[in-house]
């Protein structure tokens, strides 16, 4: 089908094709109409692409628009005065908006605030050549600074996205968004892990310097979880003597590790 320089198919050609489909019901003619008007669906969707939640796929909205286009072709009535393209545009645009609202957790009032704030920021930048401060933006919107802060916080919380969305990492490799989040688990920090390993090595070295009996008491107490009384029975000494040995080994370890106090504080 011949298109104009702007890429659009003349109204007369589209209408003639629709009349043939209406008269015959030939599915192949309907498919030709869909292919002819399909660029309009992409145009509408890509105009709205900034409003599409990150967790959603653009292809889903294109599919929604194509379904609306199919319904438009079947329900079009030229007696109402609009062209098929005009009628389809309205139905597709409405379907895409409905799909956006269905996928948006925020109320419409909040989205109106978001649009107003965005317009005010854009106007300020075009007039002054720089981004507005919080106070200047609140004046432009016509609210207090505290009210603007609350609205921006609400807008920020409304932008919920999937952690499985693919994004670019620091090395420009494609990774899931969840892999870019900082973990609260300090044990995953390479620096902390290295410090812990060094602390273990220093402790093992200091432990090896203890007399054999003190090392044995430490193993029975901290590895096998025996009581002081049970350890005394194993060693054939009194409970008070075990307590003295335990106190002595702790003092020795503190002496050996005195210079590493900062290291053990960091990994505690």
mmCIF file of N, CA and C in Angstrom, residues 56-157:
data_model
loop_
_atom_site.group_PDB
_atom_site.id
_atom_site.type_symbol
_atom_site.label_atom_id
_atom_site.label_comp_id
_atom_site.label_asym_id
_atom_site.label_seq_id
_atom_site.Cartn_x
_atom_site.Cartn_y
_atom_site.Cartn_z
ATOM 1 N N UNK A 56 7.625 -3.392 33.927
ATOM 2 C CA UNK A 56 6.784 -3.802 32.800
ATOM 3 C C UNK A 56 7.592 -3.795 31.500
ATOM 4 N N UNK A 57 7.150 -4.598 30.565
ATOM 5 C CA UNK A 57 7.788 -4.675 29.263
ATOM 6 C C UNK A 57 7.023 -3.812 28.258
ATOM 7 N N UNK A 58 7.773 -3.087 27.427
ATOM 8 C CA UNK A 58 7.141 -2.234 26.415
ATOM 9 C C UNK A 58 6.305 -3.081 25.466
ATOM 10 N N UNK A 59 6.778 -4.297 25.192
ATOM 11 C CA UNK A 59 6.052 -5.171 24.262
ATOM 12 C C UNK A 59 4.638 -5.477 24.766
ATOM 13 N N UNK A 60 4.465 -5.527 26.090
ATOM 14 C CA UNK A 60 3.135 -5.774 26.643
ATOM 15 C C UNK A 60 2.181 -4.640 26.293
ATOM 16 N N UNK A 61 2.678 -3.413 26.307
ATOM 17 C CA UNK A 61 1.832 -2.263 25.977
ATOM 18 C C UNK A 61 1.567 -2.206 24.472
ATOM 19 N N UNK A 62 2.538 -2.627 23.675
ATOM 20 C CA UNK A 62 2.303 -2.693 22.229
ATOM 21 C C UNK A 62 1.241 -3.736 21.922
ATOM 22 N N UNK A 63 1.300 -4.875 22.607
ATOM 23 C CA UNK A 63 0.277 -5.912 22.409
ATOM 24 C C UNK A 63 -1.092 -5.386 22.807
ATOM 25 N N UNK A 64 -1.134 -4.636 23.908
ATOM 26 C CA UNK A 64 -2.400 -4.035 24.345
ATOM 27 C C UNK A 64 -2.924 -3.071 23.280
ATOM 28 N N UNK A 65 -2.022 -2.279 22.693
ATOM 29 C CA UNK A 65 -2.429 -1.341 21.651
ATOM 30 C C UNK A 65 -2.913 -2.036 20.398
ATOM 31 N N UNK A 66 -2.269 -3.142 20.032
ATOM 32 C CA UNK A 66 -2.692 -3.893 18.846
ATOM 33 C C UNK A 66 -4.068 -4.513 19.057
ATOM 34 N N UNK A 67 -4.329 -4.989 20.272
ATOM 35 C CA UNK A 67 -5.661 -5.527 20.562
ATOM 36 C C UNK A 67 -6.720 -4.432 20.420
ATOM 37 N N UNK A 68 -6.380 -3.233 20.903
ATOM 38 C CA UNK A 68 -7.319 -2.112 20.763
ATOM 39 C C UNK A 68 -7.514 -1.747 19.290
ATOM 40 N N UNK A 69 -6.456 -1.871 18.497
ATOM 41 C CA UNK A 69 -6.558 -1.591 17.066
ATOM 42 C C UNK A 69 -7.498 -2.596 16.395
ATOM 43 N N UNK A 70 -7.380 -3.857 16.736
ATOM 44 C CA UNK A 70 -8.265 -4.879 16.171
ATOM 45 C C UNK A 70 -9.723 -4.587 16.514
ATOM 46 N N UNK A 71 -9.963 -4.229 17.765
ATOM 47 C CA UNK A 71 -11.354 -3.911 18.159
ATOM 48 C C UNK A 71 -11.858 -2.670 17.421
ATOM 49 N N UNK A 72 -10.955 -1.713 17.203
ATOM 50 C CA UNK A 72 -11.357 -0.486 16.504
ATOM 51 C C UNK A 72 -11.789 -0.773 15.079
ATOM 52 N N UNK A 73 -11.049 -1.657 14.418
ATOM 53 C CA UNK A 73 -11.390 -1.993 13.026
ATOM 54 C C UNK A 73 -12.768 -2.635 12.954
ATOM 55 N N UNK A 74 -13.104 -3.481 13.907
ATOM 56 C CA UNK A 74 -14.401 -4.166 13.898
ATOM 57 C C UNK A 74 -15.543 -3.253 14.326
ATOM 58 N N UNK A 75 -15.258 -2.255 15.170
ATOM 59 C CA UNK A 75 -16.323 -1.410 15.718
ATOM 60 C C UNK A 75 -16.431 -0.049 15.037
ATOM 61 N N UNK A 76 -15.593 0.216 14.071
ATOM 62 C CA UNK A 76 -15.594 1.521 13.430
ATOM 63 C C UNK A 76 -16.889 1.763 12.668
ATOM 64 N N UNK A 77 -17.424 2.990 12.832
ATOM 65 C CA UNK A 77 -18.650 3.389 12.134
ATOM 66 C C UNK A 77 -18.395 4.735 11.466
ATOM 67 N N UNK A 78 -18.233 4.761 10.142
ATOM 68 C CA UNK A 78 -17.934 6.024 9.449
ATOM 69 C C UNK A 78 -19.048 7.054 9.575
ATOM 70 N N UNK A 79 -20.256 6.631 9.948
ATOM 71 C CA UNK A 79 -21.372 7.558 10.070
ATOM 72 C C UNK A 79 -21.182 8.554 11.227
ATOM 73 N N UNK A 80 -20.267 8.250 12.129
ATOM 74 C CA UNK A 80 -20.037 9.136 13.278
ATOM 75 C C UNK A 80 -19.105 10.302 12.949
ATOM 76 N N UNK A 81 -18.585 10.327 11.737
ATOM 77 C CA UNK A 81 -17.832 11.489 11.283
ATOM 78 C C UNK A 81 -16.328 11.410 11.421
ATOM 79 N N UNK A 82 -15.806 10.434 12.122
ATOM 80 C CA UNK A 82 -14.360 10.312 12.297
ATOM 81 C C UNK A 82 -13.796 9.328 11.288
ATOM 82 N N UNK A 83 -12.523 9.516 10.940
ATOM 83 C CA UNK A 83 -11.862 8.549 10.072
ATOM 84 C C UNK A 83 -11.485 7.321 10.909
ATOM 85 N N UNK A 84 -11.185 6.219 10.227
ATOM 86 C CA UNK A 84 -10.772 5.013 10.945
ATOM 87 C C UNK A 84 -9.509 5.282 11.760
ATOM 88 N N UNK A 85 -8.589 6.071 11.187
ATOM 89 C CA UNK A 85 -7.347 6.365 11.887
ATOM 90 C C UNK A 85 -7.623 7.175 13.153
ATOM 91 N N UNK A 86 -8.521 8.168 13.068
ATOM 92 C CA UNK A 86 -8.868 8.967 14.238
ATOM 93 C C UNK A 86 -9.541 8.116 15.310
ATOM 94 N N UNK A 87 -10.467 7.269 14.870
ATOM 95 C CA UNK A 87 -11.177 6.405 15.809
ATOM 96 C C UNK A 87 -10.213 5.429 16.494
ATOM 97 N N UNK A 88 -9.330 4.838 15.687
ATOM 98 C CA UNK A 88 -8.376 3.877 16.246
ATOM 99 C C UNK A 88 -7.407 4.574 17.199
ATOM 100 N N UNK A 89 -6.965 5.780 16.837
ATOM 101 C CA UNK A 89 -6.044 6.522 17.711
ATOM 102 C C UNK A 89 -6.651 6.697 19.102
ATOM 103 N N UNK A 90 -7.912 7.134 19.134
ATOM 104 C CA UNK A 90 -8.571 7.360 20.419
ATOM 105 C C UNK A 90 -8.671 6.079 21.234
ATOM 106 N N UNK A 91 -9.047 4.978 20.595
ATOM 107 C CA UNK A 91 -9.207 3.706 21.318
ATOM 108 C C UNK A 91 -7.856 3.150 21.786
ATOM 109 N N UNK A 92 -6.840 3.274 20.927
ATOM 110 C CA UNK A 92 -5.513 2.764 21.303
ATOM 111 C C UNK A 92 -4.947 3.583 22.460
ATOM 112 N N UNK A 93 -5.051 4.902 22.349
ATOM 113 C CA UNK A 93 -4.532 5.778 23.402
ATOM 114 C C UNK A 93 -5.225 5.478 24.727
ATOM 115 N N UNK A 94 -6.527 5.297 24.679
ATOM 116 C CA UNK A 94 -7.274 4.977 25.901
ATOM 117 C C UNK A 94 -6.872 3.632 26.494
ATOM 118 N N UNK A 95 -6.637 2.651 25.611
ATOM 119 C CA UNK A 95 -6.247 1.315 26.088
ATOM 120 C C UNK A 95 -4.874 1.350 26.747
ATOM 121 N N UNK A 96 -3.948 2.106 26.160
ATOM 122 C CA UNK A 96 -2.605 2.217 26.737
ATOM 123 C C UNK A 96 -2.666 2.927 28.087
ATOM 124 N N UNK A 97 -3.477 3.976 28.188
ATOM 125 C CA UNK A 97 -3.629 4.682 29.462
ATOM 126 C C UNK A 97 -4.216 3.758 30.529
ATOM 127 N N UNK A 98 -5.230 2.991 30.146
ATOM 128 C CA UNK A 98 -5.840 2.052 31.096
ATOM 129 C C UNK A 98 -4.824 1.020 31.579
ATOM 130 N N UNK A 99 -3.971 0.549 30.659
ATOM 131 C CA UNK A 99 -2.956 -0.433 31.036
ATOM 132 C C UNK A 99 -1.907 0.192 31.958
ATOM 133 N N UNK A 100 -1.577 1.455 31.700
ATOM 134 C CA UNK A 100 -0.641 2.157 32.581
ATOM 135 C C UNK A 100 -1.213 2.277 33.985
ATOM 136 N N UNK A 101 -2.483 2.657 34.070
ATOM 137 C CA UNK A 101 -3.109 2.809 35.386
ATOM 138 C C UNK A 101 -3.231 1.473 36.097
ATOM 139 N N UNK A 102 -3.474 0.421 35.324
ATOM 140 C CA UNK A 102 -3.605 -0.902 35.935
ATOM 141 C C UNK A 102 -2.287 -1.364 36.538
ATOM 142 N N UNK A 103 -1.174 -0.958 35.919
ATOM 143 C CA UNK A 103 0.145 -1.366 36.398
ATOM 144 C C UNK A 103 0.769 -0.362 37.365
ATOM 145 N N UNK A 104 0.078 0.737 37.614
ATOM 146 C CA UNK A 104 0.617 1.771 38.494
ATOM 147 C C UNK A 104 -0.040 1.658 39.863
ATOM 148 N N UNK A 105 0.770 1.520 40.907
ATOM 149 C CA UNK A 105 0.241 1.388 42.267
ATOM 150 C C UNK A 105 -0.127 2.735 42.883
ATOM 151 N N UNK A 106 0.335 3.828 42.269
ATOM 152 C CA UNK A 106 0.091 5.146 42.843
ATOM 153 C C UNK A 106 -1.269 5.681 42.403
ATOM 154 N N UNK A 107 -1.946 6.469 43.255
ATOM 155 C CA UNK A 107 -3.232 7.069 42.858
ATOM 156 C C UNK A 107 -3.029 8.134 41.791
ATOM 157 N N UNK A 108 -4.099 8.444 41.059
ATOM 158 C CA UNK A 108 -3.993 9.422 39.976
ATOM 159 C C UNK A 108 -3.595 10.798 40.505
ATOM 160 N N UNK A 109 -4.058 11.145 41.709
ATOM 161 C CA UNK A 109 -3.732 12.452 42.271
ATOM 162 C C UNK A 109 -2.230 12.616 42.438
ATOM 163 N N UNK A 110 -1.544 11.543 42.822
ATOM 164 C CA UNK A 110 -0.098 11.610 42.977
ATOM 165 C C UNK A 110 0.581 11.781 41.625
ATOM 166 N N UNK A 111 0.065 11.117 40.600
ATOM 167 C CA UNK A 111 0.647 11.279 39.272
ATOM 168 C C UNK A 111 0.421 12.690 38.742
ATOM 169 N N UNK A 112 -0.709 13.324 39.118
ATOM 170 C CA UNK A 112 -0.925 14.716 38.725
ATOM 171 C C UNK A 112 0.115 15.621 39.375
ATOM 172 N N UNK A 113 0.407 15.359 40.653
ATOM 173 C CA UNK A 113 1.457 16.104 41.341
ATOM 174 C C UNK A 113 2.800 15.907 40.637
ATOM 175 N N UNK A 114 3.075 14.687 40.237
ATOM 176 C CA UNK A 114 4.344 14.391 39.568
ATOM 177 C C UNK A 114 4.459 15.176 38.268
ATOM 178 N N UNK A 115 3.353 15.224 37.495
ATOM 179 C CA UNK A 115 3.384 15.976 36.233
ATOM 180 C C UNK A 115 3.552 17.469 36.491
ATOM 181 N N UNK A 116 2.848 17.996 37.508
ATOM 182 C CA UNK A 116 2.953 19.421 37.819
ATOM 183 C C UNK A 116 4.370 19.799 38.238
ATOM 184 N N UNK A 117 4.980 18.961 39.072
ATOM 185 C CA UNK A 117 6.348 19.237 39.536
ATOM 186 C C UNK A 117 7.330 19.157 38.377
ATOM 187 N N UNK A 118 7.143 18.168 37.497
ATOM 188 C CA UNK A 118 8.028 18.021 36.342
ATOM 189 C C UNK A 118 7.915 19.215 35.407
ATOM 190 N N UNK A 119 6.668 19.671 35.160
ATOM 191 C CA UNK A 119 6.473 20.840 34.291
ATOM 192 C C UNK A 119 7.109 22.081 34.904
ATOM 193 N N UNK A 120 6.933 22.265 36.222
ATOM 194 C CA UNK A 120 7.507 23.438 36.888
ATOM 195 C C UNK A 120 9.026 23.416 36.823
ATOM 196 N N UNK A 121 9.619 22.236 37.020
ATOM 197 C CA UNK A 121 11.080 22.124 36.948
ATOM 198 C C UNK A 121 11.577 22.411 35.527
ATOM 199 N N UNK A 122 10.859 21.885 34.531
ATOM 200 C CA UNK A 122 11.258 22.100 33.134
ATOM 201 C C UNK A 122 11.177 23.578 32.765
ATOM 202 N N UNK A 123 10.102 24.261 33.192
ATOM 203 C CA UNK A 123 9.960 25.698 32.897
ATOM 204 C C UNK A 123 11.078 26.502 33.553
ATOM 205 N N UNK A 124 11.415 26.150 34.788
ATOM 206 C CA UNK A 124 12.459 26.882 35.507
ATOM 207 C C UNK A 124 13.806 26.722 34.798
ATOM 208 N N UNK A 125 14.114 25.502 34.372
ATOM 209 C CA UNK A 125 15.385 25.254 33.689
ATOM 210 C C UNK A 125 15.456 26.023 32.378
ATOM 211 N N UNK A 126 14.342 26.057 31.641
ATOM 212 C CA UNK A 126 14.341 26.766 30.357
ATOM 213 C C UNK A 126 14.498 28.279 30.547
ATOM 214 N N UNK A 127 14.006 28.817 31.670
ATOM 215 C CA UNK A 127 14.098 30.251 31.931
ATOM 216 C C UNK A 127 15.444 30.656 32.511
ATOM 217 N N UNK A 128 15.982 29.836 33.426
ATOM 218 C CA UNK A 128 17.183 30.229 34.165
ATOM 219 C C UNK A 128 18.436 29.452 33.764
ATOM 220 N N UNK A 129 18.271 28.394 32.979
ATOM 221 C CA UNK A 129 19.434 27.646 32.537
ATOM 222 C C UNK A 129 20.077 26.795 33.608
ATOM 223 N N UNK A 130 19.372 26.504 34.657
ATOM 224 C CA UNK A 130 19.877 25.648 35.734
ATOM 225 C C UNK A 130 18.701 25.005 36.453
ATOM 226 N N UNK A 131 19.014 23.964 37.218
ATOM 227 C CA UNK A 131 17.967 23.283 37.986
ATOM 228 C C UNK A 131 17.564 24.136 39.188
ATOM 229 N N UNK A 132 16.298 24.127 39.559
ATOM 230 C CA UNK A 132 15.849 24.940 40.695
ATOM 231 C C UNK A 132 16.237 24.315 42.023
ATOM 232 N N UNK A 133 16.381 25.152 43.025
ATOM 233 C CA UNK A 133 16.567 24.645 44.385
ATOM 234 C C UNK A 133 15.224 24.153 44.903
ATOM 235 N N UNK A 134 15.243 23.501 46.058
ATOM 236 C CA UNK A 134 13.985 22.998 46.622
ATOM 237 C C UNK A 134 13.009 24.148 46.905
ATOM 238 N N UNK A 135 13.555 25.269 47.407
ATOM 239 C CA UNK A 135 12.694 26.417 47.708
ATOM 240 C C UNK A 135 12.115 27.025 46.428
ATOM 241 N N UNK A 136 12.962 27.153 45.392
ATOM 242 C CA UNK A 136 12.499 27.718 44.127
ATOM 243 C C UNK A 136 11.464 26.820 43.466
ATOM 244 N N UNK A 137 11.655 25.510 43.566
ATOM 245 C CA UNK A 137 10.695 24.588 42.965
ATOM 246 C C UNK A 137 9.373 24.626 43.704
ATOM 247 N N UNK A 138 9.417 24.744 45.033
ATOM 248 C CA UNK A 138 8.166 24.817 45.805
ATOM 249 C C UNK A 138 7.398 26.084 45.454
ATOM 250 N N UNK A 139 8.122 27.210 45.243
ATOM 251 C CA UNK A 139 7.455 28.457 44.829
ATOM 252 C C UNK A 139 6.820 28.304 43.451
ATOM 253 N N UNK A 140 7.528 27.608 42.546
ATOM 254 C CA UNK A 140 7.010 27.424 41.188
ATOM 255 C C UNK A 140 5.755 26.561 41.186
ATOM 256 N N UNK A 141 5.718 25.574 42.077
ATOM 257 C CA UNK A 141 4.556 24.688 42.142
ATOM 258 C C UNK A 141 3.417 25.329 42.942
ATOM 259 N N UNK A 142 3.787 26.240 43.874
ATOM 260 C CA UNK A 142 2.768 26.905 44.677
ATOM 261 C C UNK A 142 2.445 26.193 45.973
ATOM 262 N N UNK A 143 3.446 25.511 46.548
ATOM 263 C CA UNK A 143 3.250 24.822 47.828
ATOM 264 C C UNK A 143 4.421 25.164 48.732
ATOM 265 N N UNK A 144 4.297 24.786 50.001
ATOM 266 C CA UNK A 144 5.396 25.009 50.927
ATOM 267 C C UNK A 144 6.523 24.015 50.649
ATOM 268 N N UNK A 145 7.697 24.323 51.183
ATOM 269 C CA UNK A 145 8.841 23.428 50.986
ATOM 270 C C UNK A 145 8.582 22.070 51.633
ATOM 271 N N UNK A 146 7.958 22.082 52.818
ATOM 272 C CA UNK A 146 7.652 20.819 53.502
ATOM 273 C C UNK A 146 6.663 19.983 52.691
ATOM 274 N N UNK A 147 5.642 20.664 52.114
ATOM 275 C CA UNK A 147 4.658 19.952 51.306
ATOM 276 C C UNK A 147 5.314 19.356 50.060
ATOM 277 N N UNK A 148 6.198 20.115 49.424
ATOM 278 C CA UNK A 148 6.907 19.608 48.251
ATOM 279 C C UNK A 148 7.756 18.403 48.630
ATOM 280 N N UNK A 149 8.416 18.482 49.772
ATOM 281 C CA UNK A 149 9.260 17.360 50.232
ATOM 282 C C UNK A 149 8.418 16.102 50.425
ATOM 283 N N UNK A 150 7.235 16.257 51.018
ATOM 284 C CA UNK A 150 6.348 15.100 51.225
ATOM 285 C C UNK A 150 5.895 14.523 49.893
ATOM 286 N N UNK A 151 5.545 15.408 48.954
ATOM 287 C CA UNK A 151 5.091 14.925 47.643
ATOM 288 C C UNK A 151 6.203 14.175 46.910
ATOM 289 N N UNK A 152 7.410 14.709 46.961
ATOM 290 C CA UNK A 152 8.529 14.041 46.290
ATOM 291 C C UNK A 152 8.841 12.695 46.931
ATOM 292 N N UNK A 153 8.700 12.613 48.255
ATOM 293 C CA UNK A 153 8.902 11.329 48.940
ATOM 294 C C UNK A 153 7.846 10.322 48.509
ATOM 295 N N UNK A 154 6.580 10.782 48.398
ATOM 296 C CA UNK A 154 5.500 9.883 47.964
ATOM 297 C C UNK A 154 5.734 9.405 46.534
ATOM 298 N N UNK A 155 6.205 10.317 45.671
ATOM 299 C CA UNK A 155 6.473 9.953 44.283
ATOM 300 C C UNK A 155 7.609 8.945 44.217
ATOM 301 N N UNK A 156 8.650 9.167 45.020
ATOM 302 C CA UNK A 156 9.780 8.246 45.042
ATOM 303 C C UNK A 156 9.382 6.855 45.491
ATOM 304 N N UNK A 157 8.515 6.786 46.516
ATOM 305 C CA UNK A 157 8.075 5.476 47.005
ATOM 306 C C UNK A 157 7.161 4.775 46.018
#
